[in-house]
Backbone as JSON, one array per atom type, in Angstrom:
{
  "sequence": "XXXXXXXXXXXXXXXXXXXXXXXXXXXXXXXXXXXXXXXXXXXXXXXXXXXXXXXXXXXXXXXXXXXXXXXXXXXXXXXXXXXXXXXXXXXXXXXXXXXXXXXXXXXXXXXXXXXXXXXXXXXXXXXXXXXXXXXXXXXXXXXXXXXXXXXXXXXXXXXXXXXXXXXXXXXXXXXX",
  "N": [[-16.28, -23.02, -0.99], [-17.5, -20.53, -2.67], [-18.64, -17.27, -3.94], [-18.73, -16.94, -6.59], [-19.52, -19.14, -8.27], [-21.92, -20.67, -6.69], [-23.51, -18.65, -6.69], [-26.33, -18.29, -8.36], [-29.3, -17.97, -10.34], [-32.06, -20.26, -12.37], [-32.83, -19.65, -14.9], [-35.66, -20.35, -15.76], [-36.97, -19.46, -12.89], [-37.41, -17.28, -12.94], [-39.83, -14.22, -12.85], [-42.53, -12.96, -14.91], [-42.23, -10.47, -14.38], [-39.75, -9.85, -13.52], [-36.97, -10.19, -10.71], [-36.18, -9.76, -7.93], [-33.05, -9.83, -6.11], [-31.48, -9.95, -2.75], [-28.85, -11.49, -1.96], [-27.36, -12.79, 0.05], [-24.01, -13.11, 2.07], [-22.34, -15.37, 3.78], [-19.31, -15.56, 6.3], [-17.52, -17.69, 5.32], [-18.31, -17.57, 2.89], [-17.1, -15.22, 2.34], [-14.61, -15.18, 3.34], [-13.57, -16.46, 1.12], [-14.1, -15.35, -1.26], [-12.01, -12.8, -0.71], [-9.97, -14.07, -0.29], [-9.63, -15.32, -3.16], [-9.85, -12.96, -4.51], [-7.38, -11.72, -3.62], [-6.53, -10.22, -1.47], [-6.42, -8.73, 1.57], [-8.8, -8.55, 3.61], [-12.38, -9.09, 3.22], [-15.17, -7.47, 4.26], [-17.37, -7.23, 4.58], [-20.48, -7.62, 2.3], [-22.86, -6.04, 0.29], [-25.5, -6.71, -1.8], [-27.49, -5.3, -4.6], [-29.88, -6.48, -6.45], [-31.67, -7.1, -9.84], [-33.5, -8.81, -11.73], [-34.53, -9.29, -15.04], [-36.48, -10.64, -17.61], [-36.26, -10.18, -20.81], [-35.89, -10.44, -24.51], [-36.26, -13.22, -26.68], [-35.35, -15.32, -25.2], [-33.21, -13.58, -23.64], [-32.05, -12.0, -20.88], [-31.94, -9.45, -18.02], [-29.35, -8.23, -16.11], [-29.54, -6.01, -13.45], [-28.21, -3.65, -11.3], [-26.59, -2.27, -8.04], [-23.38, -3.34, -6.18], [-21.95, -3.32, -3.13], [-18.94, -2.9, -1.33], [-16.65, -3.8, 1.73], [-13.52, -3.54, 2.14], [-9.7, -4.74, 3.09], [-6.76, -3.85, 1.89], [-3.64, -4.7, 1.0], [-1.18, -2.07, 2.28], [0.73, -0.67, -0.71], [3.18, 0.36, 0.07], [4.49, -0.14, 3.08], [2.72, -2.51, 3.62], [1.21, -2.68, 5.43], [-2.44, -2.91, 6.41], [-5.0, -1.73, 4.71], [-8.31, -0.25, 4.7], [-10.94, 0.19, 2.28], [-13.96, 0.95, 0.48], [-16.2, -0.09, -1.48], [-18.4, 0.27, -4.66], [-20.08, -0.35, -7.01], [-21.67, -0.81, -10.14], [-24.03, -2.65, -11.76], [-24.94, -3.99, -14.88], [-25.63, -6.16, -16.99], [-26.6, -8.16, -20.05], [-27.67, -11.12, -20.39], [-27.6, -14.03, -22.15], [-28.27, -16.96, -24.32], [-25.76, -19.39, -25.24], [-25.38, -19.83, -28.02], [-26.36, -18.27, -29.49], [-25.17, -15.94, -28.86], [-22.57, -16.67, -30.1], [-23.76, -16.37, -32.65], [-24.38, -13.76, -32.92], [-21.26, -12.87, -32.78], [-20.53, -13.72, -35.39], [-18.79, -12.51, -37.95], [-19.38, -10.63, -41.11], [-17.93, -10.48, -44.47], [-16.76, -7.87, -44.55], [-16.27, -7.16, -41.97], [-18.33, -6.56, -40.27], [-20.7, -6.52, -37.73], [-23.67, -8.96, -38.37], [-25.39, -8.77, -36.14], [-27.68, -6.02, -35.45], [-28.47, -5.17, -32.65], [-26.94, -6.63, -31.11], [-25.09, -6.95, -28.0], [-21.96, -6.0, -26.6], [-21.19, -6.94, -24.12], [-22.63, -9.32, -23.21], [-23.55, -11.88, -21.52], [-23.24, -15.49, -21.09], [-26.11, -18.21, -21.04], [-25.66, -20.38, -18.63], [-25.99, -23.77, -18.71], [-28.85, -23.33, -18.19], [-28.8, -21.33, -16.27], [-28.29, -17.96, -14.48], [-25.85, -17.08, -13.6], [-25.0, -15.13, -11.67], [-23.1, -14.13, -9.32], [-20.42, -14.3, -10.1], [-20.43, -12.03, -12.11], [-20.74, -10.41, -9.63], [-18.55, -10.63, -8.02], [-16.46, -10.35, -10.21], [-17.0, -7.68, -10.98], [-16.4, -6.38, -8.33], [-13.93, -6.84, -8.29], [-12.98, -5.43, -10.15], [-13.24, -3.08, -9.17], [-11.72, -2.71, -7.06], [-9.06, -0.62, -5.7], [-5.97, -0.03, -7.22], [-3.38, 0.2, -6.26], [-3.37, 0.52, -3.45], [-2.65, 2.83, -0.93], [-1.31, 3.96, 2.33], [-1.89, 7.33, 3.51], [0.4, 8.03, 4.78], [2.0, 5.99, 4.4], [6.07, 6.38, 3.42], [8.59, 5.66, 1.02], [11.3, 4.62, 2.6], [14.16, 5.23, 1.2], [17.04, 4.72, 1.51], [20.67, 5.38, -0.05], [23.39, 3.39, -0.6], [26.78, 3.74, 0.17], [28.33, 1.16, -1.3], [26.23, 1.03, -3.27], [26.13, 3.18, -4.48], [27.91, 2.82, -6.16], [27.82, 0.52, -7.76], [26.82, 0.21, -11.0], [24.93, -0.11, -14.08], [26.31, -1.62, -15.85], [27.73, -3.48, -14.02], [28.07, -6.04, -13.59], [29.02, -6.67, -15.99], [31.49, -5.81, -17.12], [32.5, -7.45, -14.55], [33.44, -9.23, -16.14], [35.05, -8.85, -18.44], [38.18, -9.96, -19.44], [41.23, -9.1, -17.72], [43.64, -7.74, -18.84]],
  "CA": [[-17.53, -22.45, -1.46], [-17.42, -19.03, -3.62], [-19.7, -16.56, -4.53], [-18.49, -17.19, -7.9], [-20.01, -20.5, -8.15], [-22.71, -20.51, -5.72], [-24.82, -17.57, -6.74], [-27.31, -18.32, -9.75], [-30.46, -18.48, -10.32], [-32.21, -20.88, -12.94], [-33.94, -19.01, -15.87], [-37.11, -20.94, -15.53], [-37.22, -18.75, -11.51], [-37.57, -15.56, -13.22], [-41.33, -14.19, -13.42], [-42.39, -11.88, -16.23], [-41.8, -8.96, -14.51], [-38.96, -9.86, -13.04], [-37.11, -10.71, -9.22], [-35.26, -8.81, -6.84], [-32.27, -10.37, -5.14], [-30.27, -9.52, -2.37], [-28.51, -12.45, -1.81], [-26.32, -12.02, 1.89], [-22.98, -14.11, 1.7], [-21.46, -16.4, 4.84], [-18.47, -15.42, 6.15], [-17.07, -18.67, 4.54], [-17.99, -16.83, 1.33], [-16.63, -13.9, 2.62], [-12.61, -14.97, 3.16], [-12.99, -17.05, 0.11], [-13.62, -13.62, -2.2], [-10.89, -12.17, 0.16], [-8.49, -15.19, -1.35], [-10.14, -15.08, -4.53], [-9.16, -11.39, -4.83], [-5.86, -11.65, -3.27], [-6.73, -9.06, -0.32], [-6.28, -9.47, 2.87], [-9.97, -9.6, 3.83], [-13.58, -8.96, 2.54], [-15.68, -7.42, 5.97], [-18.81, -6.76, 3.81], [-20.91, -7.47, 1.03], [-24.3, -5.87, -0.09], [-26.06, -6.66, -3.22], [-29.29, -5.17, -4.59], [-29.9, -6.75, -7.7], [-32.42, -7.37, -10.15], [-32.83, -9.79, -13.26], [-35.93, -9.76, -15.29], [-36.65, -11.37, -18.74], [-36.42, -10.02, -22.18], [-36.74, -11.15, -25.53], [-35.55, -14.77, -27.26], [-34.51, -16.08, -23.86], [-32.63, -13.18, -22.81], [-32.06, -11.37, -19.26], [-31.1, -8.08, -17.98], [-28.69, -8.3, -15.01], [-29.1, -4.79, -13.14], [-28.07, -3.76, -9.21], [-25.52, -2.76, -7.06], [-22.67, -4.15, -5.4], [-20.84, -2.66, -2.21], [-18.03, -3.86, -0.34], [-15.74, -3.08, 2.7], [-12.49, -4.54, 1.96], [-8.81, -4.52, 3.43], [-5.9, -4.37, 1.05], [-2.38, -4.22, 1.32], [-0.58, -1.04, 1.26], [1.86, -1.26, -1.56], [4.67, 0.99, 0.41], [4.57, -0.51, 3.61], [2.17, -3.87, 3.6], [0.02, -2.38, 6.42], [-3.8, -2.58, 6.21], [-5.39, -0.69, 4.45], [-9.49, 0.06, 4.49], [-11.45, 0.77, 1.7], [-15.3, 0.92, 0.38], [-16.19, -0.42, -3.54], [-19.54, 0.57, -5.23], [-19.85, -0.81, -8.16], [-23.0, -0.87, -10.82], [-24.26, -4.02, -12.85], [-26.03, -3.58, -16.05], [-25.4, -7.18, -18.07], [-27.41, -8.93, -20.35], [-27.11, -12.85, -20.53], [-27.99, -14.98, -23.45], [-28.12, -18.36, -24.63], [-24.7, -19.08, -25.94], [-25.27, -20.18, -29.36], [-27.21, -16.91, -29.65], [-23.74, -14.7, -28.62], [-21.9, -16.93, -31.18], [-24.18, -16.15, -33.85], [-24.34, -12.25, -32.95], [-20.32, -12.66, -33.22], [-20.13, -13.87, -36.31], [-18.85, -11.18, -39.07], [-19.63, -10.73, -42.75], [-16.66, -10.14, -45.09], [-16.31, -6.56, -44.3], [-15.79, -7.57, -40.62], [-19.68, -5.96, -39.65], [-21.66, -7.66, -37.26], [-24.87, -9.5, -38.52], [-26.48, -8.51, -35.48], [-27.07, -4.97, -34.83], [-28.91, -5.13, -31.03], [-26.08, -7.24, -30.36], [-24.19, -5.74, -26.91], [-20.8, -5.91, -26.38], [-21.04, -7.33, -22.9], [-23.08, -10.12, -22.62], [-22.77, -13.21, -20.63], [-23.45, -16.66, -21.58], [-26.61, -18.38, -19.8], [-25.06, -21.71, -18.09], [-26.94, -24.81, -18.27], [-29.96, -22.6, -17.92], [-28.6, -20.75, -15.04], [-28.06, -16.86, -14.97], [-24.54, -16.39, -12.54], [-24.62, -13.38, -11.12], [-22.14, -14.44, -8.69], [-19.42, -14.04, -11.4], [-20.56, -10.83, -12.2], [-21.0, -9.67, -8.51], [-16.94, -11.12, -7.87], [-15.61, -9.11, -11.3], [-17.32, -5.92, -10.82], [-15.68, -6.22, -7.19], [-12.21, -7.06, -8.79], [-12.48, -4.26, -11.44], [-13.3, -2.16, -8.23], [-10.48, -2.59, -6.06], [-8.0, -0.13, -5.66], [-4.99, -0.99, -7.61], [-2.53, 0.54, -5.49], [-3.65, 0.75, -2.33], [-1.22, 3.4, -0.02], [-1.53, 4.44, 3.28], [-1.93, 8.08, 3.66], [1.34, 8.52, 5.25], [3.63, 5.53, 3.84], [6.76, 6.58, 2.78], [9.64, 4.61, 0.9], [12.57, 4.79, 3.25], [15.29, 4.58, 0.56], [19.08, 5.01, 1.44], [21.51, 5.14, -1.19], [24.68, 3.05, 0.26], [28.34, 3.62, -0.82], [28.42, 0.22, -2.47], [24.87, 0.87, -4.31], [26.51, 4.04, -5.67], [29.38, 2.38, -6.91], [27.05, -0.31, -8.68], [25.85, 0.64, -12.14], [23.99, -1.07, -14.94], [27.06, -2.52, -16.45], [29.33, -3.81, -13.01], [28.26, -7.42, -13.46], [29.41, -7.67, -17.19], [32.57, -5.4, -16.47], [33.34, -8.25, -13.93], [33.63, -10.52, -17.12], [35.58, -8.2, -19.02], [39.36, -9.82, -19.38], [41.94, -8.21, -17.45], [44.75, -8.0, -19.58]],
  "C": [[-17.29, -20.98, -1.77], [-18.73, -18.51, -4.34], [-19.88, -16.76, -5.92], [-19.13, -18.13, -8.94], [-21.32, -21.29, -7.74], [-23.73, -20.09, -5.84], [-24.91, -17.84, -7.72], [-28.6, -18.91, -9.36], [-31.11, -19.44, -11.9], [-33.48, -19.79, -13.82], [-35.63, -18.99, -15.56], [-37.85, -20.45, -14.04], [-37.79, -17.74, -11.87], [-39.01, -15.28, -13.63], [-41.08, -13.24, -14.55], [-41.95, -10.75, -15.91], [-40.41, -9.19, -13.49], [-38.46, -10.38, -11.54], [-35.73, -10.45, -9.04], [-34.3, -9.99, -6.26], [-31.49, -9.49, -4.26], [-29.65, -10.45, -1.31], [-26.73, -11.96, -0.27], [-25.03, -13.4, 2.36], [-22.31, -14.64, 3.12], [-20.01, -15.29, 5.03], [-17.23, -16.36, 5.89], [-16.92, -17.71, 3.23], [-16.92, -15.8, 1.47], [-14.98, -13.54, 2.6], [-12.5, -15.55, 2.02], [-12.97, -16.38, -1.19], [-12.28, -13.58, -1.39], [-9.67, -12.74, -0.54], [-8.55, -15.05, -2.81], [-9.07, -13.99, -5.39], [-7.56, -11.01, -4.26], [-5.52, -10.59, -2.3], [-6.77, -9.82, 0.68], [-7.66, -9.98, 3.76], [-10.75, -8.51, 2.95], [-14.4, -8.86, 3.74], [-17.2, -7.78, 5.84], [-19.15, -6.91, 2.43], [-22.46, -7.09, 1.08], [-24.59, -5.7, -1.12], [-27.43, -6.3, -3.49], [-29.24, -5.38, -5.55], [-31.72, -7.11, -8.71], [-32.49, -7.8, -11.35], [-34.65, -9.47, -13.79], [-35.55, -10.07, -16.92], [-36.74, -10.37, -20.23], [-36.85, -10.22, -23.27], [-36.04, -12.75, -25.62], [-34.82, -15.3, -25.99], [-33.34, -15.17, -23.64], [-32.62, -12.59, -21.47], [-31.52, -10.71, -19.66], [-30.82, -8.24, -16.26], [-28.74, -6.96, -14.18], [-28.48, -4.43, -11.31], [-27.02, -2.79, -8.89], [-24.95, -3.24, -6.2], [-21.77, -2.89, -4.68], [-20.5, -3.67, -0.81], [-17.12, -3.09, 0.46], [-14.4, -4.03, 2.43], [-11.19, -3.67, 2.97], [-7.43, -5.28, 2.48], [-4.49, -4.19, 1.74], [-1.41, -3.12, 1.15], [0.95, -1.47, 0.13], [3.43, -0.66, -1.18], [4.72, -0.2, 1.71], [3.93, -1.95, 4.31], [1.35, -3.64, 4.62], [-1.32, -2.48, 5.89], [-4.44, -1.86, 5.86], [-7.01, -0.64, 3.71], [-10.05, 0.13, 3.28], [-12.9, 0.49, 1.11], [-15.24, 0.84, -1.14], [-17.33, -0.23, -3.56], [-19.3, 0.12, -6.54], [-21.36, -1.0, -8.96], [-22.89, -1.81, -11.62], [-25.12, -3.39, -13.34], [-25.65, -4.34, -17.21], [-26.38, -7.7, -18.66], [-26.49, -10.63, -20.33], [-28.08, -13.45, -21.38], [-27.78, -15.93, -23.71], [-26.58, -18.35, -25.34], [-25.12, -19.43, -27.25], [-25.83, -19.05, -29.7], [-25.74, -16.02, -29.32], [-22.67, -15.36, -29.69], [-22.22, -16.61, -32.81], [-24.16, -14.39, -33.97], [-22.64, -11.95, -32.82], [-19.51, -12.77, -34.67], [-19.92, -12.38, -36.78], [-18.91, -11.4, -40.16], [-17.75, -10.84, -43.35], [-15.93, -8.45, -45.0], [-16.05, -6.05, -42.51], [-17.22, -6.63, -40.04], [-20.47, -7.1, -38.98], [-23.21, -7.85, -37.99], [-25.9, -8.65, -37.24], [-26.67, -7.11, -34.92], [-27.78, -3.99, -33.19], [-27.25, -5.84, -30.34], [-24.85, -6.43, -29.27], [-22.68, -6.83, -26.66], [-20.29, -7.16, -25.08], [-22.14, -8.53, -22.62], [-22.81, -11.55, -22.78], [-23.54, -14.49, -21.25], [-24.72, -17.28, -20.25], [-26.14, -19.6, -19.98], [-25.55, -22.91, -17.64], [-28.37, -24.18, -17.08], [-29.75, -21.61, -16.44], [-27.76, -19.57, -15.19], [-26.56, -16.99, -13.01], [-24.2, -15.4, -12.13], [-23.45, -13.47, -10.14], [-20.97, -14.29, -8.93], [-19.08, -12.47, -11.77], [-20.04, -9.66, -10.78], [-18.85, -9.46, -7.92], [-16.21, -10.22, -9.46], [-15.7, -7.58, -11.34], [-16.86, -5.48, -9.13], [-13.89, -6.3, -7.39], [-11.83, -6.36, -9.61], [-12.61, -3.16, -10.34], [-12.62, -1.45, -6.94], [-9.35, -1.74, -6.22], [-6.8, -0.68, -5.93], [-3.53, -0.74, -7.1], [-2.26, 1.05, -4.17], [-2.85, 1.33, -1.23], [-1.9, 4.22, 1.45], [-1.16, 5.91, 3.27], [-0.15, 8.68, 3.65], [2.54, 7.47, 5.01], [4.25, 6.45, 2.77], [7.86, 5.49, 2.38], [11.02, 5.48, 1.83], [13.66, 4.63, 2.21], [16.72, 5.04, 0.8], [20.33, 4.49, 0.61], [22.56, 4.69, -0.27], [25.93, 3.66, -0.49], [28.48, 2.51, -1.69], [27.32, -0.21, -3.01], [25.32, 1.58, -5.49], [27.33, 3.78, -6.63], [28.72, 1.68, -8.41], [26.23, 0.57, -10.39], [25.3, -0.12, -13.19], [24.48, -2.16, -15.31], [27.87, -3.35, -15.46], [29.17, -5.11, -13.22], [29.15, -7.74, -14.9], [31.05, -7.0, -17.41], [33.4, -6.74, -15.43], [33.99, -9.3, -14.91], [33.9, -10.26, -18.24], [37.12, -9.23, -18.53], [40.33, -9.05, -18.87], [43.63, -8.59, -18.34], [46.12, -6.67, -19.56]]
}
């Protein structure tokens, strides 16, 4: 079970003026982001979100997302803390409606010119924020996560120094 998957609400939920979520995830959900994301864990999630209705059957996805995570440092593989904030601000649309605002003329201009960049497909009538909430946490993750104080230990050996780019194809040089 994944947040990914899990979290949506059904168009036909949404009043006119809109509806607040802040949907509070298991800690089932919780290691299965953690795996998801390829971190070691996921401690915390808080979402404040809010969807309300538009025009022609669209939505506006807005909120934030914050998380406590633990990654791996990349020098030494120790644990390593850190806090994600992250802001949503998607629309979601019928798909045949995002295929038609992709089309282009012959001068490669879009037909549609509201049409945004970023919006999501709605899914057998169901808006996925869950998707959203899991990418804007995976675009949020520290991508090199280092402990303050790792260092690389590196010691040059005598038979590293010796080694150079070419010694393997040198071995397969003819001695003549």
């Amino acid at each position: 079970m994944s947040i990914e998957t899990t979290w949506f609400i059904a168009a036909t939920q949404i009043p006119d003026g809109g509806i607040r979520l802040s949907p509070k995830p298991t800690d089932a959900e919780l290691q299965a982001l953690a795996t998801s994301l390829d971190i070691i864990a996921c401690t915390s999630l808080e979402c404040e979100l809010r969807v309300r209705a538009l025009r022609q059957g669209h939505y506006h996805l807005t909120g934030k997302v914050k998380a406590s995570v633990t990654q791996a440092c990349v020098v030494s593989l120790e644990p390593v803390a850190g806090n994600i904030e992250e802001a949503i601000d998607v629309e979601f649309w019928p798909p045949d409606q995002i295929a038609v605002a992709a089309k282009t003329d012959e001068e490669g201009e879009f037909f549609d010119p509201e049409a945004k960049d970023m919006a999501e497909p709605i899914e057998s009538g169901k808006i996925a924020y869950g998707r959203i909430v899991f990418e804007c946490l995976s675009a949020g993750l520290e991508p090199y996560p280092r402990k303050p104080d790792a260092t690389l230990q590196w010691q040059q050996t005598s038979e590293s120094a010796e080694v150079h780019p070419f010694a393997a194809l040198a071995k397969l040089k003819p001695k003549s």
